[in-house]
Amino acid sequence: MKRPGCWKMLAVAVCMVLLAGLQAQDLQGHVSIILLGATGDLAKKYLWQGLFQLYLDEVGKGYSFSFHGAALTSTKQGQEFVAKVLQSLSCPEDVAPERCAELRGRFQQLSQYRRLRTSEDYMALSKDIEAQLQHEGLQEAGRIFYFSVPPFAYADIARSINSSCRPGPGAWLRVVLEKPFGHDRLSAQQLATELRSFFQEEEMYRVDHYLGKQAVAQILPFRDQNRKALDGLWNRHHVERVEIIMKETVDAEGRTGFYEEYGVIRDVLQNHLTEVLTLVAMELPYNVSSSEAVLRHKLQAFQALRGLHKGSAVLGQYQAYSGQVRREQQKPDSFHSLTPTFAGILVHMDNLRWEGVPFILMSGKALDERVGYVRILFRNQAYCAQTETRWVADQSQCLPRQIVFYIGHGELGSPAVLVSRNLFRPFLPSGSWKEVEDRPGLRLFGRPLSDFYAYSPVREQDAYSVLISHIFHGRKDSFITTENLLASWAFWTPLLDSLAHEAPRLYPGGAENGHLLDFEFTGTQLRFSRQQPEQLVPGPGSAPSPSDFQVLQSKYRDSLLISAWPEELIAKLADDIEATAMRAVRRFGEFHLALSGGSSPVPLFQQLATQHYGFPWAHTHLWLVDERCVPLRDPESNFQGLQVHLLQHVRVPYYNVHPMPVHLHQRLCAEEDQGAQMYASEISALVTNSSFDLVLLGMGTDGHTASLFPQSPAGLEGPQPVVLTRSPSKPHQRMSLSLPLINRARKVAILVMGRMKREITLLVSRVGHQPKKWPISGVLPSSGQLVWYMDYEAFLG
């Protein structure tokens, strides 16, 4: 029996549910977006267009919007500027012109300009937003403040927002910050601390626009969607190297003020290219859609990066740069900048997946082309019996195997993902990526385009449009957290400090560069492939080049002195150590070498690791001259430095390696643990007469050597072979061989390098035997040889 009344009631109920759903969608809330720096260049080129694209994507989905352009510009000028920019906004190609004009008109009605200078201005803005909400009966969802302003303005703006312009209860706040995020680790930490006093971590979105580029944004999804094919390939056994490259044809003209402060490493490598590196190298989370998991795995990748040193980098500067700086910054005619406009960096990771795989980061201005890409080149372990003419492109294992995330520009001209056909056919979502049609004659990375499975985006999107959408939807994985930012600066700051006074190689710019900037690597060392032609060396008055001098032999404090430019000096010292080792092994069957820590011996360790294949490592015992009282895996540990720069590259039997026992019973250098006595006993048991074959020392600017410091009696005399000492700088606690034990060595080499050592070198040359004032003056082997190795800057200034 039919019951029409019931059906009517059911239909009414369904309609009410649908209507309630529509009303709920309509009431998702109102979002106010405030663009600070709305009249700036970045806003004009990208940000207004990105906000318009957000409006196009989200209109009709339940949110209402208002857009507030703000700056220090006067109201009249600002309104005229913004009106002009809004007129130039464009829609995607699939939006009809009439529809685009209609949407642009609505966006213009929702956008306004206002001057924001004081806390009162921010308070007035907040009241205007609240009045609009009340007048239109809207519920506030949240507010976005986009800081397109210099970082020095962040603190004042943040204070005003926090005190006067936060949204009401239940609504979110998101503040967007543009780089640079500091100049080094300390300044980044200070800026982060300042901002943290006003905003929560989840409220801050630090923009690196490279993370919005479509090829970069595809790296993690690609790895996730092709897990089955990549699981066995994405590791040190199959990857030969990874190249992360950003080349520009433009120079720094008009921006030399910024460039003089930051240079190419801070401008591009520390942020853009390092972020890309972490996406390639990080362990893939089970759920790549989880922002928390992605950010956690990125941080782990940062923590696995091996420390950089001076030999990890090659630097260049296009010839016209110094002249541009002189003109734009009103510098004198004698001014020559040391700021690099080109850098190649060799990075390694200390984990099981990537151990030994070189990651090459390179960027520069005034180069031969504009292009960006990430290239993963796989090892070719195949041999093909037939000639190349008979190879089948999509089958032959002898062809290069590579995956390329092509970021843009260059020969291809657009973003793309390329996979060699002899690897596997990749999966990319068909709704957003399409196969690229072959272009006969086009070659990429030495192969025709037809050798690749090639995909490009169905619709190209600007990076800022992508990131603004992610900000709106609260996706944090495309942004830089405070923790990851500080980890990046901790990685880069030591290298930047070590390169601060290095003169970069000059290059003419553009196609004229030829092979001048080509570089090659051996182990952890990076160097230019070709010597710099004479015509590119600065003119009269410049410093002499290393080739102008030979290694000099003389006397210093009545002992043999060997002096040379750094490279020649290190090569000479390494040769001498190898010769000493060979003699000791021939006579005694083993060689006992005691090494100091610090930065000076690092290039020596690298030289020994990469250039001395005949060294008798199997018969060598390695000892520490001194050690900081930190865990042996701590970056400040002398043993850790030895491990990173030497031990992991040579084959020394593990039982021949003797770290100092500074960490016993979970304590550091506790006297009752008797670590010093243990080390002394080990030396006595293994080293004949406790006489090392060679001890390598350095000299501090205060005259200390090993960890024996002025005005501190520990270790300068007495029977104890190994002592605990105290340093004036952190970490204060140290363990050191004593002066009497050092002086029992058959040979002592003292390595002194750098202009900072000139004053102490001059002073020590004049003093007598006064180890309490200058411990280095007490180094005089009782029956062995003392040799000083000084570079010209330490010796001559």
PDB file of N, CA, C and O in Angstrom, residues 531-555:
ATOM      1  N   GLN A 531      93.808  25.073 -15.063  1.00  0.00           N
ATOM      2  CA  GLN A 531      94.415  26.238 -14.421  1.00  0.00           C
ATOM      3  C   GLN A 531      93.843  27.502 -15.044  1.00  0.00           C
ATOM      4  O   GLN A 531      93.488  27.526 -16.218  1.00  0.00           O
ATOM      5  N   GLN A 532      93.766  28.550 -14.234  1.00  0.00           N
ATOM      6  CA  GLN A 532      93.203  29.809 -14.718  1.00  0.00           C
ATOM      7  C   GLN A 532      94.198  30.524 -15.622  1.00  0.00           C
ATOM      8  O   GLN A 532      95.352  30.719 -15.254  1.00  0.00           O
ATOM      9  N   PRO A 533      93.773  30.931 -16.827  1.00  0.00           N
ATOM     10  CA  PRO A 533      94.685  31.656 -17.728  1.00  0.00           C
ATOM     11  C   PRO A 533      95.161  32.956 -17.103  1.00  0.00           C
ATOM     12  O   PRO A 533      94.456  33.592 -16.328  1.00  0.00           O
ATOM     13  N   GLU A 534      96.362  33.380 -17.479  1.00  0.00           N
ATOM     14  CA  GLU A 534      96.972  34.570 -16.898  1.00  0.00           C
ATOM     15  C   GLU A 534      96.130  35.821 -17.105  1.00  0.00           C
ATOM     16  O   GLU A 534      96.071  36.682 -16.256  1.00  0.00           O
ATOM     17  N   GLN A 535      95.436  35.930 -18.253  1.00  0.00           N
ATOM     18  CA  GLN A 535      94.734  37.186 -18.530  1.00  0.00           C
ATOM     19  C   GLN A 535      93.536  37.403 -17.606  1.00  0.00           C
ATOM     20  O   GLN A 535      93.000  38.494 -17.538  1.00  0.00           O
ATOM     21  N   LEU A 536      93.140  36.356 -16.880  1.00  0.00           N
ATOM     22  CA  LEU A 536      92.012  36.515 -15.972  1.00  0.00           C
ATOM     23  C   LEU A 536      92.462  36.813 -14.548  1.00  0.00           C
ATOM     24  O   LEU A 536      91.652  37.005 -13.679  1.00  0.00           O
ATOM     25  N   VAL A 537      93.768  36.847 -14.285  1.00  0.00           N
ATOM     26  CA  VAL A 537      94.285  37.160 -12.958  1.00  0.00           C
ATOM     27  C   VAL A 537      94.285  38.675 -12.779  1.00  0.00           C
ATOM     28  O   VAL A 537      94.621  39.402 -13.705  1.00  0.00           O
ATOM     29  N   PRO A 538      93.868  39.224 -11.603  1.00  0.00           N
ATOM     30  CA  PRO A 538      93.878  40.680 -11.408  1.00  0.00           C
ATOM     31  C   PRO A 538      95.240  41.274 -11.738  1.00  0.00           C
ATOM     32  O   PRO A 538      96.277  40.618 -11.607  1.00  0.00           O
ATOM     33  N   GLY A 539      95.229  42.519 -12.143  1.00  0.00           N
ATOM     34  CA  GLY A 539      96.417  43.189 -12.661  1.00  0.00           C
ATOM     35  C   GLY A 539      97.422  43.572 -11.612  1.00  0.00           C
ATOM     36  O   GLY A 539      97.500  42.966 -10.552  1.00  0.00           O
ATOM     37  N   PRO A 540      98.198  44.652 -11.900  1.00  0.00           N
ATOM     38  CA  PRO A 540      99.299  45.058 -11.016  1.00  0.00           C
ATOM     39  C   PRO A 540      98.831  45.252  -9.580  1.00  0.00           C
ATOM     40  O   PRO A 540      97.728  45.739  -9.324  1.00  0.00           O
ATOM     41  N   GLY A 541      99.686  44.871  -8.670  1.00  0.00           N
ATOM     42  CA  GLY A 541      99.371  45.044  -7.258  1.00  0.00           C
ATOM     43  C   GLY A 541      98.726  43.821  -6.638  1.00  0.00           C
ATOM     44  O   GLY A 541      98.530  43.752  -5.443  1.00  0.00           O
ATOM     45  N   SER A 542      98.360  42.836  -7.463  1.00  0.00           N
ATOM     46  CA  SER A 542      97.727  41.635  -6.917  1.00  0.00           C
ATOM     47  C   SER A 542      98.786  40.759  -6.256  1.00  0.00           C
ATOM     48  O   SER A 542      99.978  40.894  -6.502  1.00  0.00           O
ATOM     49  N   ALA A 543      98.322  39.843  -5.437  1.00  0.00           N
ATOM     50  CA  ALA A 543      99.244  38.958  -4.714  1.00  0.00           C
ATOM     51  C   ALA A 543      99.922  38.012  -5.682  1.00  0.00           C
ATOM     52  O   ALA A 543      99.366  37.659  -6.706  1.00  0.00           O
ATOM     53  N   PRO A 544     101.152  37.614  -5.381  1.00  0.00           N
ATOM     54  CA  PRO A 544     101.833  36.650  -6.252  1.00  0.00           C
ATOM     55  C   PRO A 544     101.099  35.312  -6.240  1.00  0.00           C
ATOM     56  O   PRO A 544     100.438  34.969  -5.268  1.00  0.00           O
ATOM     57  N   SER A 545     101.204  34.591  -7.318  1.00  0.00           N
ATOM     58  CA  SER A 545     100.535  33.297  -7.407  1.00  0.00           C
ATOM     59  C   SER A 545     101.453  32.228  -6.834  1.00  0.00           C
ATOM     60  O   SER A 545     102.671  32.420  -6.737  1.00  0.00           O
ATOM     61  N   PRO A 546     100.888  31.068  -6.450  1.00  0.00           N
ATOM     62  CA  PRO A 546     101.709  30.016  -5.855  1.00  0.00           C
ATOM     63  C   PRO A 546     102.874  29.581  -6.729  1.00  0.00           C
ATOM     64  O   PRO A 546     103.933  29.211  -6.223  1.00  0.00           O
ATOM     65  N   SER A 547     102.680  29.653  -8.047  1.00  0.00           N
ATOM     66  CA  SER A 547     103.757  29.195  -8.933  1.00  0.00           C
ATOM     67  C   SER A 547     104.974  30.115  -8.893  1.00  0.00           C
ATOM     68  O   SER A 547     106.034  29.760  -9.403  1.00  0.00           O
ATOM     69  N   ASP A 548     104.852  31.307  -8.296  1.00  0.00           N
ATOM     70  CA  ASP A 548     105.981  32.232  -8.223  1.00  0.00           C
ATOM     71  C   ASP A 548     107.012  31.803  -7.176  1.00  0.00           C
ATOM     72  O   ASP A 548     108.091  32.364  -7.098  1.00  0.00           O
ATOM     73  N   PHE A 549     106.669  30.858  -6.322  1.00  0.00           N
ATOM     74  CA  PHE A 549     107.568  30.445  -5.246  1.00  0.00           C
ATOM     75  C   PHE A 549     107.761  28.932  -5.272  1.00  0.00           C
ATOM     76  O   PHE A 549     106.860  28.185  -5.605  1.00  0.00           O
ATOM     77  N   GLN A 550     108.915  28.485  -4.858  1.00  0.00           N
ATOM     78  CA  GLN A 550     109.149  27.063  -4.646  1.00  0.00           C
ATOM     79  C   GLN A 550     109.105  26.809  -3.133  1.00  0.00           C
ATOM     80  O   GLN A 550     109.035  27.725  -2.328  1.00  0.00           O
ATOM     81  N   VAL A 551     109.123  25.537  -2.761  1.00  0.00           N
ATOM     82  CA  VAL A 551     109.226  25.190  -1.344  1.00  0.00           C
ATOM     83  C   VAL A 551     110.584  25.658  -0.823  1.00  0.00           C
ATOM     84  O   VAL A 551     111.620  25.366  -1.423  1.00  0.00           O
ATOM     85  N   LEU A 552     110.570  26.428   0.249  1.00  0.00           N
ATOM     86  CA  LEU A 552     111.802  26.975   0.816  1.00  0.00           C
ATOM     87  C   LEU A 552     112.206  26.185   2.056  1.00  0.00           C
ATOM     88  O   LEU A 552     111.353  25.760   2.837  1.00  0.00           O
ATOM     89  N   GLN A 553     113.503  25.979   2.240  1.00  0.00           N
ATOM     90  CA  GLN A 553     114.015  25.356   3.450  1.00  0.00           C
ATOM     91  C   GLN A 553     114.936  26.341   4.151  1.00  0.00           C
ATOM     92  O   GLN A 553     115.767  26.982   3.527  1.00  0.00           O
ATOM     93  N   SER A 554     114.734  26.470   5.476  1.00  0.00           N
ATOM     94  CA  SER A 554     115.524  27.427   6.239  1.00  0.00           C
ATOM     95  C   SER A 554     115.572  26.944   7.677  1.00  0.00           C
ATOM     96  O   SER A 554     115.383  25.760   7.950  1.00  0.00           O
ATOM     97  N   LYS A 555     115.818  27.857   8.596  1.00  0.00           N
ATOM     98  CA  LYS A 555     115.858  27.534  10.018  1.00  0.00           C
ATOM     99  C   LYS A 555     114.835  28.392  10.767  1.00  0.00           C
ATOM    100  O   LYS A 555     114.602  29.546  10.432  1.00  0.00           O
TER     101      LYS A 555
END
